[in-house]
PDB file of C-alpha atoms in Angstrom:
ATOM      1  CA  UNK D   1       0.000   0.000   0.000  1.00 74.00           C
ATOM      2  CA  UNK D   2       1.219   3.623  -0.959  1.00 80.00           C
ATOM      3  CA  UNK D   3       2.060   6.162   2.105  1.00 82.00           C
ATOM      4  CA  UNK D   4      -0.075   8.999   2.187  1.00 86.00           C
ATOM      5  CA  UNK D   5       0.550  12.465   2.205  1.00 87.00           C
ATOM      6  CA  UNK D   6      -2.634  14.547   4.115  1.00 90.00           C
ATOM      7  CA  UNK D   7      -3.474  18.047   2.723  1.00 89.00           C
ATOM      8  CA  UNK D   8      -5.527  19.992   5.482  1.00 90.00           C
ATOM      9  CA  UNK D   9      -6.341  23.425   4.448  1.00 87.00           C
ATOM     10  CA  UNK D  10      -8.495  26.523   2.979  1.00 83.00           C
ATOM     11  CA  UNK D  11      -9.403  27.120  -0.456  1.00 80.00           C
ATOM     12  CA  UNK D  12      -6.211  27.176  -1.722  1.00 77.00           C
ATOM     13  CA  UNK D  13      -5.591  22.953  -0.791  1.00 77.00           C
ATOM     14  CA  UNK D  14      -9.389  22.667  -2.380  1.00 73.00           C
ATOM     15  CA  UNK D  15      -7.905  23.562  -5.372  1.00 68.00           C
ATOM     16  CA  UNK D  16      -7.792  20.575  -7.648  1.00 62.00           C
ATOM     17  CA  UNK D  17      -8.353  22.029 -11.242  1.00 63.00           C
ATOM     18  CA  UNK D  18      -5.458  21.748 -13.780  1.00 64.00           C
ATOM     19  CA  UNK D  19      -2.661  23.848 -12.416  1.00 62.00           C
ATOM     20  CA  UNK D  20      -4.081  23.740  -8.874  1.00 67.00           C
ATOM     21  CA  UNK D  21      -1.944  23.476  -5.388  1.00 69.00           C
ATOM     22  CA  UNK D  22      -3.492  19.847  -4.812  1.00 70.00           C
ATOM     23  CA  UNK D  23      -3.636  18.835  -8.401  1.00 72.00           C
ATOM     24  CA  UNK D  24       0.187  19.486  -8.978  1.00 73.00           C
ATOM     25  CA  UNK D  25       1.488  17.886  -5.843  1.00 76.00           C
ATOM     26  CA  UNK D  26      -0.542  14.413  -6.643  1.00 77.00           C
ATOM     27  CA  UNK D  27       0.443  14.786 -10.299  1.00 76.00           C
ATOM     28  CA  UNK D  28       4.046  15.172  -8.898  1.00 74.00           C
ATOM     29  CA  UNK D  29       3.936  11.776  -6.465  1.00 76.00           C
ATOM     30  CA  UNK D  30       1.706  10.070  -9.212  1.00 78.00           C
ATOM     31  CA  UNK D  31       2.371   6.005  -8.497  1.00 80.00           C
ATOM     32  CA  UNK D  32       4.782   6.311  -5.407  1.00 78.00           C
ATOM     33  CA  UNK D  33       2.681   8.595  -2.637  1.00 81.00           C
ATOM     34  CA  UNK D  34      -1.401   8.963  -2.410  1.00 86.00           C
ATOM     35  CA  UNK D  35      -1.796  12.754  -1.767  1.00 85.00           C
ATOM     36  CA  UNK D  36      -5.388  13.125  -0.264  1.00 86.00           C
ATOM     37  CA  UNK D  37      -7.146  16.609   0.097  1.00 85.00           C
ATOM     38  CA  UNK D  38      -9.087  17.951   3.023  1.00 87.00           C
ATOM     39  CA  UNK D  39      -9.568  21.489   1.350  1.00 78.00           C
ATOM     40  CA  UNK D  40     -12.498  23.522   2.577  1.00 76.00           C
ATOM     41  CA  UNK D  41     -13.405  26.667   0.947  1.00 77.00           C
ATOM     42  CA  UNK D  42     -13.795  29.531   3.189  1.00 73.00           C
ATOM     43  CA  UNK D  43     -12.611  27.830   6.096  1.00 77.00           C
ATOM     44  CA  UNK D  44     -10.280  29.418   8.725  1.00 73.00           C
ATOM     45  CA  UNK D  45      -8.812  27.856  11.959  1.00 80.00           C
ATOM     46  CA  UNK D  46     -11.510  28.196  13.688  1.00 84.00           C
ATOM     47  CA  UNK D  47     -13.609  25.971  11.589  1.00 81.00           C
ATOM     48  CA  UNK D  48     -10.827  23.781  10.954  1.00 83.00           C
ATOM     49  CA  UNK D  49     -10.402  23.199  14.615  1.00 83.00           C
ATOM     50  CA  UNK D  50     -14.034  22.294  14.806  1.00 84.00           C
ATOM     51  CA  UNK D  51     -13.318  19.328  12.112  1.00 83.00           C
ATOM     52  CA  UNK D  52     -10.102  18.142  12.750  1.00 87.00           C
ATOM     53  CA  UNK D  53     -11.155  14.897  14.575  1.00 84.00           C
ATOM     54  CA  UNK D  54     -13.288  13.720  12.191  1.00 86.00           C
ATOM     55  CA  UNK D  55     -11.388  14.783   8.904  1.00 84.00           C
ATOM     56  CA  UNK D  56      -9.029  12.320   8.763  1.00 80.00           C
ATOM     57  CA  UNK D  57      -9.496   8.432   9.394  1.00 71.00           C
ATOM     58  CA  UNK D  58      -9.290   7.151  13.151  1.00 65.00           C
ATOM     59  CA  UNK D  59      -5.776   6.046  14.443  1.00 55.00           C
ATOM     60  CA  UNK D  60      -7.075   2.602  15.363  1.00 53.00           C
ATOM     61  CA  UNK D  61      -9.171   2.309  12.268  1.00 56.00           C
ATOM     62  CA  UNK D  62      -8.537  -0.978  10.312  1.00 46.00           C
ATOM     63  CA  UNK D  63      -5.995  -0.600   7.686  1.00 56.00           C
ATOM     64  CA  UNK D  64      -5.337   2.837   8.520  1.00 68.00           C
ATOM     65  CA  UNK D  65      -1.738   3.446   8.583  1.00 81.00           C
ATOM     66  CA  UNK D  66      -0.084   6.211   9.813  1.00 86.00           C
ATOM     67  CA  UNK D  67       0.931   8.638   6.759  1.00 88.00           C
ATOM     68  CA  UNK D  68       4.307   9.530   6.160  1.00 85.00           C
ATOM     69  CA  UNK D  69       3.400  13.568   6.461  1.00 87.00           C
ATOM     70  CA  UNK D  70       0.838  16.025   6.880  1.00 91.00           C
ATOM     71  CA  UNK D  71       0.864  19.770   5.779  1.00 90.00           C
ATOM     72  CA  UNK D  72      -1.697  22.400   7.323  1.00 93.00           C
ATOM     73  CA  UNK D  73      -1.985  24.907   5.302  1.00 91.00           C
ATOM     74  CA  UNK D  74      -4.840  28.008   6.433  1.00 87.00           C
ATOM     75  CA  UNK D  75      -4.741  31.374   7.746  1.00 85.00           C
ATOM     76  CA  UNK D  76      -5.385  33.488   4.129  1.00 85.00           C
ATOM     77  CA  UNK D  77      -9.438  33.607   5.363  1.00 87.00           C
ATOM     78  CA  UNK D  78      -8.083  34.162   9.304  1.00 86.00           C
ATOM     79  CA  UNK D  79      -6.665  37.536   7.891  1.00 82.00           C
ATOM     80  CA  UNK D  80      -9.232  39.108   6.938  1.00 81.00           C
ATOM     81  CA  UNK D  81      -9.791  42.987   8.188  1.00 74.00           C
ATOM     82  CA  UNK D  82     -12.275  42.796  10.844  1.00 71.00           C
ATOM     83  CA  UNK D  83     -13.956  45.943   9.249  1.00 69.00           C
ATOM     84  CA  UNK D  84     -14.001  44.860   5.477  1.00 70.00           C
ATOM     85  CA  UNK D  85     -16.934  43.292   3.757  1.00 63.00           C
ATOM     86  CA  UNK D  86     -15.087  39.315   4.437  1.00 66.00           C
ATOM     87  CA  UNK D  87     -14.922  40.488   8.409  1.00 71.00           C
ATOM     88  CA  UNK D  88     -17.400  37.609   9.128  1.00 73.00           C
ATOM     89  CA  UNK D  89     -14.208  35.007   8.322  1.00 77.00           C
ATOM     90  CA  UNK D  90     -11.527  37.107  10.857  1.00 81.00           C
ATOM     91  CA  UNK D  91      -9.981  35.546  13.577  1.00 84.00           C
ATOM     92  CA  UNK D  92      -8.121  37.466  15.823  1.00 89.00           C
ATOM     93  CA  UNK D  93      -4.480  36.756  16.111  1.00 91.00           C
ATOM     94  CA  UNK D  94      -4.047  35.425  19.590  1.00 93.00           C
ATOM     95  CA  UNK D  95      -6.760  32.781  18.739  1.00 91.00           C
ATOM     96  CA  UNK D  96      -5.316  31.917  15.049  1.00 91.00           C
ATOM     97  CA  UNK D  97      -2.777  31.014  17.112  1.00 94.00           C
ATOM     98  CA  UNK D  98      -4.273  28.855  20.008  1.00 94.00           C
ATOM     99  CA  UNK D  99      -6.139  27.067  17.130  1.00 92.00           C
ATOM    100  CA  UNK D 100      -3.168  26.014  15.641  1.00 94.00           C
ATOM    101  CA  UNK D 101      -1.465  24.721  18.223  1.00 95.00           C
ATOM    102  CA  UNK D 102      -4.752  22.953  19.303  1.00 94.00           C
ATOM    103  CA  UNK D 103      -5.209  21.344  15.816  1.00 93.00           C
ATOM    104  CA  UNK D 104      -1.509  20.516  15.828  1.00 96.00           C
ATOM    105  CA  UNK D 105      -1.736  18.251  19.093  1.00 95.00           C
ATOM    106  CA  UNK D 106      -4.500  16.650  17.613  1.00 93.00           C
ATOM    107  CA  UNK D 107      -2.902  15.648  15.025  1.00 94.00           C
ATOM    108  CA  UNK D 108       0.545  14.229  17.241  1.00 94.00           C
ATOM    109  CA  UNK D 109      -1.802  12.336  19.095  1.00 92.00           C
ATOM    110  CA  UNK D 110      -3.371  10.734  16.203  1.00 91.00           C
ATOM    111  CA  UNK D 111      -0.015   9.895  14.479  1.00 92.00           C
ATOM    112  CA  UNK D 112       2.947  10.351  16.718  1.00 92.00           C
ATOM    113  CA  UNK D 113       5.541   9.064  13.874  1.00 86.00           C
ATOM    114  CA  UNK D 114       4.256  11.893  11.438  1.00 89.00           C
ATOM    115  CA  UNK D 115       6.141  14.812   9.396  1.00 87.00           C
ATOM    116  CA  UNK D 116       3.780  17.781   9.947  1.00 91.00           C
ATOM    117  CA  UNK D 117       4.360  20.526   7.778  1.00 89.00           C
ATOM    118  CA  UNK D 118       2.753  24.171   8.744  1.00 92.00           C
ATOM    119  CA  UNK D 119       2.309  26.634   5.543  1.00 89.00           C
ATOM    120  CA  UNK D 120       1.561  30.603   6.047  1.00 91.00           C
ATOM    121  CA  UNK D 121      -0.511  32.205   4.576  1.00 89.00           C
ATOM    122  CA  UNK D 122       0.964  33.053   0.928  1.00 86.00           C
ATOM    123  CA  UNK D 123       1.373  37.505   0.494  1.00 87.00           C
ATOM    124  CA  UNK D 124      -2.011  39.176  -0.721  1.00 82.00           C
ATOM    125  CA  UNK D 125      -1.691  41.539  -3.994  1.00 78.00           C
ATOM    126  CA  UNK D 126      -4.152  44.139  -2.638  1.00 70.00           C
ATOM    127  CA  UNK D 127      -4.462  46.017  -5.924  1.00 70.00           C
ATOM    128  CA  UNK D 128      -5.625  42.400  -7.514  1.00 70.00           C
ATOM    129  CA  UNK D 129      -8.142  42.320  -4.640  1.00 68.00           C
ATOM    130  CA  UNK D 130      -9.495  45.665  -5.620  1.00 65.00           C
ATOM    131  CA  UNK D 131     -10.231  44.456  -8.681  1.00 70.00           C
ATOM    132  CA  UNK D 132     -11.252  41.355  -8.495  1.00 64.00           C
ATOM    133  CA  UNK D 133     -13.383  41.171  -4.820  1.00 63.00           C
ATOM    134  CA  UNK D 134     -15.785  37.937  -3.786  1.00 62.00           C
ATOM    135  CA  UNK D 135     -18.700  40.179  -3.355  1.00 60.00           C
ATOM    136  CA  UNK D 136     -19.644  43.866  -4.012  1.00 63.00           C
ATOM    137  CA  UNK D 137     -17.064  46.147  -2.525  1.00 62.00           C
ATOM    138  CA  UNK D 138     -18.505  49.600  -1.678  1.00 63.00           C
ATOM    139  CA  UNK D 139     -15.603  50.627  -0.103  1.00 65.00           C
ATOM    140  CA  UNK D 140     -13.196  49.903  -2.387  1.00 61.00           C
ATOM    141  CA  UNK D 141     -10.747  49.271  -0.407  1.00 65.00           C
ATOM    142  CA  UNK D 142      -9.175  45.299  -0.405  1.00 68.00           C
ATOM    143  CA  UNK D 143     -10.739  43.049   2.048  1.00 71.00           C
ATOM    144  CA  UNK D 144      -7.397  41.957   3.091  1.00 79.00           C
ATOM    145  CA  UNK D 145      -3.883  43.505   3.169  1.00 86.00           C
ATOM    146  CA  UNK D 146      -0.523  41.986   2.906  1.00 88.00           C
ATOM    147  CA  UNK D 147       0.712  43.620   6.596  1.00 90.00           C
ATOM    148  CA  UNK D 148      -2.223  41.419   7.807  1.00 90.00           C
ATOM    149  CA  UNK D 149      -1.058  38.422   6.059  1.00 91.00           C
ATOM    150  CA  UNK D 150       2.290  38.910   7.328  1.00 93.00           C
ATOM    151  CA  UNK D 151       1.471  39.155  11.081  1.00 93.00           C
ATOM    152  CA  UNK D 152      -0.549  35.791  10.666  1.00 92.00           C
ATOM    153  CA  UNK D 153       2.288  34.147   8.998  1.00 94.00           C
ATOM    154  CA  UNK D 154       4.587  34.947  11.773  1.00 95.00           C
ATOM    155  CA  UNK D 155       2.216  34.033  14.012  1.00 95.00           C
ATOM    156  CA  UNK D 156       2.239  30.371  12.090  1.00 95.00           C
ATOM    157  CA  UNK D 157       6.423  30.372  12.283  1.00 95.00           C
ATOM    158  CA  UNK D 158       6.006  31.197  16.024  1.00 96.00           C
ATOM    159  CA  UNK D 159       3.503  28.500  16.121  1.00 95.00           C
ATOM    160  CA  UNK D 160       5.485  25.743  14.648  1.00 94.00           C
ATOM    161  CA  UNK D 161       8.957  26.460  16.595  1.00 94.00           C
ATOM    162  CA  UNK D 162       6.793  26.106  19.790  1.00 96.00           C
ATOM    163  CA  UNK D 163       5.285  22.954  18.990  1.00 95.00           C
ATOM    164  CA  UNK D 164       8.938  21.619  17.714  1.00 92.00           C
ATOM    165  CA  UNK D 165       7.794  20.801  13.677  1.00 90.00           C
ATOM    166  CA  UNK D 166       8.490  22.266  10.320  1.00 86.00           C
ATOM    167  CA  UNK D 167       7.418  25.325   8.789  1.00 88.00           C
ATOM    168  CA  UNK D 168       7.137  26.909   5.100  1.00 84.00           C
ATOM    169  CA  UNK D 169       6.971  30.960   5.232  1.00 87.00           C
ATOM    170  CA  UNK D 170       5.610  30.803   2.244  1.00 84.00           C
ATOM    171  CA  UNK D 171       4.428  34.802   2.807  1.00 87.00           C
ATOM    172  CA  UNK D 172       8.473  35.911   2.799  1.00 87.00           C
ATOM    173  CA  UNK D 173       9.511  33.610   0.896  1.00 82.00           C
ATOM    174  CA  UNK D 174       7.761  34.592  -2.144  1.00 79.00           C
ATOM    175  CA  UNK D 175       8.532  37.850  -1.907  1.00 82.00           C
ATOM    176  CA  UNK D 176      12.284  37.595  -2.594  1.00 80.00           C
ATOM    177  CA  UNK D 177      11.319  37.402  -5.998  1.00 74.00           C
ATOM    178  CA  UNK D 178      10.300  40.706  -7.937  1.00 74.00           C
ATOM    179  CA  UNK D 179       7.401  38.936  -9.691  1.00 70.00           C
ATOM    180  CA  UNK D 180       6.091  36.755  -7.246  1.00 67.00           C
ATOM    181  CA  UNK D 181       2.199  38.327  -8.098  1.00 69.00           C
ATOM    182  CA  UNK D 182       2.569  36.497 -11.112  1.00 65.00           C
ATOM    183  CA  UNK D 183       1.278  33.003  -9.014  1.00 59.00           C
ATOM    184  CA  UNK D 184      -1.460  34.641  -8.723  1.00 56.00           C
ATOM    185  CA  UNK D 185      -2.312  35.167 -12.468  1.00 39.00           C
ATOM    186  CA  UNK D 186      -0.922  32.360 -14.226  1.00 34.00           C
ATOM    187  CA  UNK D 187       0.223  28.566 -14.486  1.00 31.00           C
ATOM    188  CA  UNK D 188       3.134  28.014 -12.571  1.00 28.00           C
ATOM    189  CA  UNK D 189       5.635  25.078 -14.056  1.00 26.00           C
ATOM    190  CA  UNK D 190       7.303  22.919 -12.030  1.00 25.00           C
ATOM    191  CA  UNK D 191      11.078  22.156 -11.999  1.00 29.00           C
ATOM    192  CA  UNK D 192      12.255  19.161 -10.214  1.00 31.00           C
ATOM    193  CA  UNK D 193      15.293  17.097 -10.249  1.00 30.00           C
ATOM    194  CA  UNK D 194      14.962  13.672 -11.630  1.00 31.00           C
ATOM    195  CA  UNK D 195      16.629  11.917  -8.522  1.00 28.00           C
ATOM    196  CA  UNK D 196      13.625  13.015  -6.280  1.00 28.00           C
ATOM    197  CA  UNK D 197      11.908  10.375  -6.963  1.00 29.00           C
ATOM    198  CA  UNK D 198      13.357   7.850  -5.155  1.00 29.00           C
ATOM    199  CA  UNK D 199      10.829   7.957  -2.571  1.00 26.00           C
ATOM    200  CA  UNK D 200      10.632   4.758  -0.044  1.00 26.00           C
ATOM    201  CA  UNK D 201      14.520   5.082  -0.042  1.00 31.00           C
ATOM    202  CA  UNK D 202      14.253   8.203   2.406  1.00 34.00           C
ATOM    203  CA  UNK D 203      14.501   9.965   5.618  1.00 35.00           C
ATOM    204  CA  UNK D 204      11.606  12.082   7.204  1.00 42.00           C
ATOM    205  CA  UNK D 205      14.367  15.370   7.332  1.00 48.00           C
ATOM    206  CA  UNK D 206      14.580  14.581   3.026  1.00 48.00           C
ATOM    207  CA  UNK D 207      10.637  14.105   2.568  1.00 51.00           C
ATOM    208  CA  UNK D 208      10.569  17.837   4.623  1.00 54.00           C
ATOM    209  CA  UNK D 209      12.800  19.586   2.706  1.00 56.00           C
ATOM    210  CA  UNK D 210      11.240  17.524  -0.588  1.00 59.00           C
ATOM    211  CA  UNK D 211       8.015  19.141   0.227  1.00 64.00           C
ATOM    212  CA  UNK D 212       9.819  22.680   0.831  1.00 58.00           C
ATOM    213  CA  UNK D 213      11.119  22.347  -2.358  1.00 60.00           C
ATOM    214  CA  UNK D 214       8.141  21.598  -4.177  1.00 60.00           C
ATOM    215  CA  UNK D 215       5.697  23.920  -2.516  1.00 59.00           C
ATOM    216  CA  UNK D 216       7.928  26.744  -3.519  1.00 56.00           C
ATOM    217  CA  UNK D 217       8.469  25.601  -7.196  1.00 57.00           C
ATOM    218  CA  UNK D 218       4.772  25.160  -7.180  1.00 55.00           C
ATOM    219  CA  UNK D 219       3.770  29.121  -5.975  1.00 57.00           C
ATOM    220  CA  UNK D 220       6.794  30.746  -6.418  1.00 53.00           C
ATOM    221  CA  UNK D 221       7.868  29.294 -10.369  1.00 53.00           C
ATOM    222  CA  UNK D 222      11.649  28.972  -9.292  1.00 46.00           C
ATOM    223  CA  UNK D 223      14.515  26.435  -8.246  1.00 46.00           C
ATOM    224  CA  UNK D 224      14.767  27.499  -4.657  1.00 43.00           C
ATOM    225  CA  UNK D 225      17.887  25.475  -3.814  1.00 40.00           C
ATOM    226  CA  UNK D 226      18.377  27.973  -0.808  1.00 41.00           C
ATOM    227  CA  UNK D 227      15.585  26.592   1.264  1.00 39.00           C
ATOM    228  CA  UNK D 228      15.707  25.449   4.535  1.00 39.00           C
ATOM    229  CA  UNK D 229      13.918  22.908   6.763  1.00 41.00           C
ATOM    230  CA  UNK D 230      13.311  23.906  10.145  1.00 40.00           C
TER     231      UNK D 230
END
């Protein structure tokens, strides 16, 4: 039986249309990894935490081996301006981050041996918000800013060095590069060595920095050989 890879996470992990987050990740561990999605639309931590425990298959479940890693990836709907038209899906900072660290223990409890991978919220082009907003925008002003973003995503990186496991700062990351709005816009291609796909041959610290490497290819378009697992 293949190892699993879990995706837990907001609209963004929903995606599964050609080019999409969840599409390109089981495209890229087609025949050696099952990549399964729990992507909710709209969902922040605090409806995540509400369905964590019932999400994923039970521990003692028949058949139901532990899988090899699991990446939670929300907090884009958690920064939301409380006085914007999406206020109804803010969550204020000091509970974005007890959430996460309650949906984190859940998950060490379920599977002790697994990698679990925390992703920030990705940078917001506020101009691209202006124009394009979810529902009528009287204000005109973006329902969510990229300083928001930011303090969410180092609340996530705070997060994850308490609770000991790996993070991807996906929010400064992408912003090294001049046109990182551009994952925004269009397809991004992946570039991947050959050799990564010797996958049963290797350690948890090489799947981590595996799936560091190919969530930034993925958003980000480039060969980030400079990343780090931590």
């Amino acid at each position: 039986m293949r190892p699993k890879i879990y995706q837990f996470g907001d609209f963004i992990t929903e995606s599964f249309g050609d080019g999409g987050w969840g599409a390109s990740l089981a495209n890229h561990f087609s025949r050696t990894v099952d990549v399964v999605l729990r992507g909710y639309s709209g969902y922040n931590k605090r409806l995540a935490l509400k369905i964590v425990d019932r999400v994923f298959p039970g521990a003692e479940s028949s058949g139901a081996a532990a899988p090899l890693a699991v990446t939670v990836f929300f907090g884009a709907n958690d920064a939301c301006l409380p006085d914007r038209y999406g206020a109804f899906q803010h969550v204020p900072l000091d509970e974005y981050k007890r959430n996460l660290h309650s949906i984190v223990a859940s998950l060490k409890k379920r599977w002790p041996s697994t990698l679990i991978l925390l992703i920030t919220p990705p940078p917001i082009d506020e101009v691209q918000r202006i124009r394009h907003p979810y529902v009528e925008n009287p204000l005109g002003l973006p329902e969510r800013t990229n300083e928001a973003a930011g303090a969410f995503a180092k609340a996530c990186v705070e997060t994850a060095g308490e609770c000991g496991i790996s993070v991807v700062d996906l929010w400064t990351r992408m912003q090294h590069y001049p046109d990182w709005r551009n994952a925004f816009l269009s397809e991004i291609h992946l570039v991947v060595s050959e050799d990564v796909g010797v996958i049963y041959k290797t350690s948890l610290n090489f799947w981590c920095s595996l799936l560091f490497l190919f969530i930034f290819q993925y958003f980000v378009g480039y060969n980030c050989s400079d990343i780090v697992c931590y």
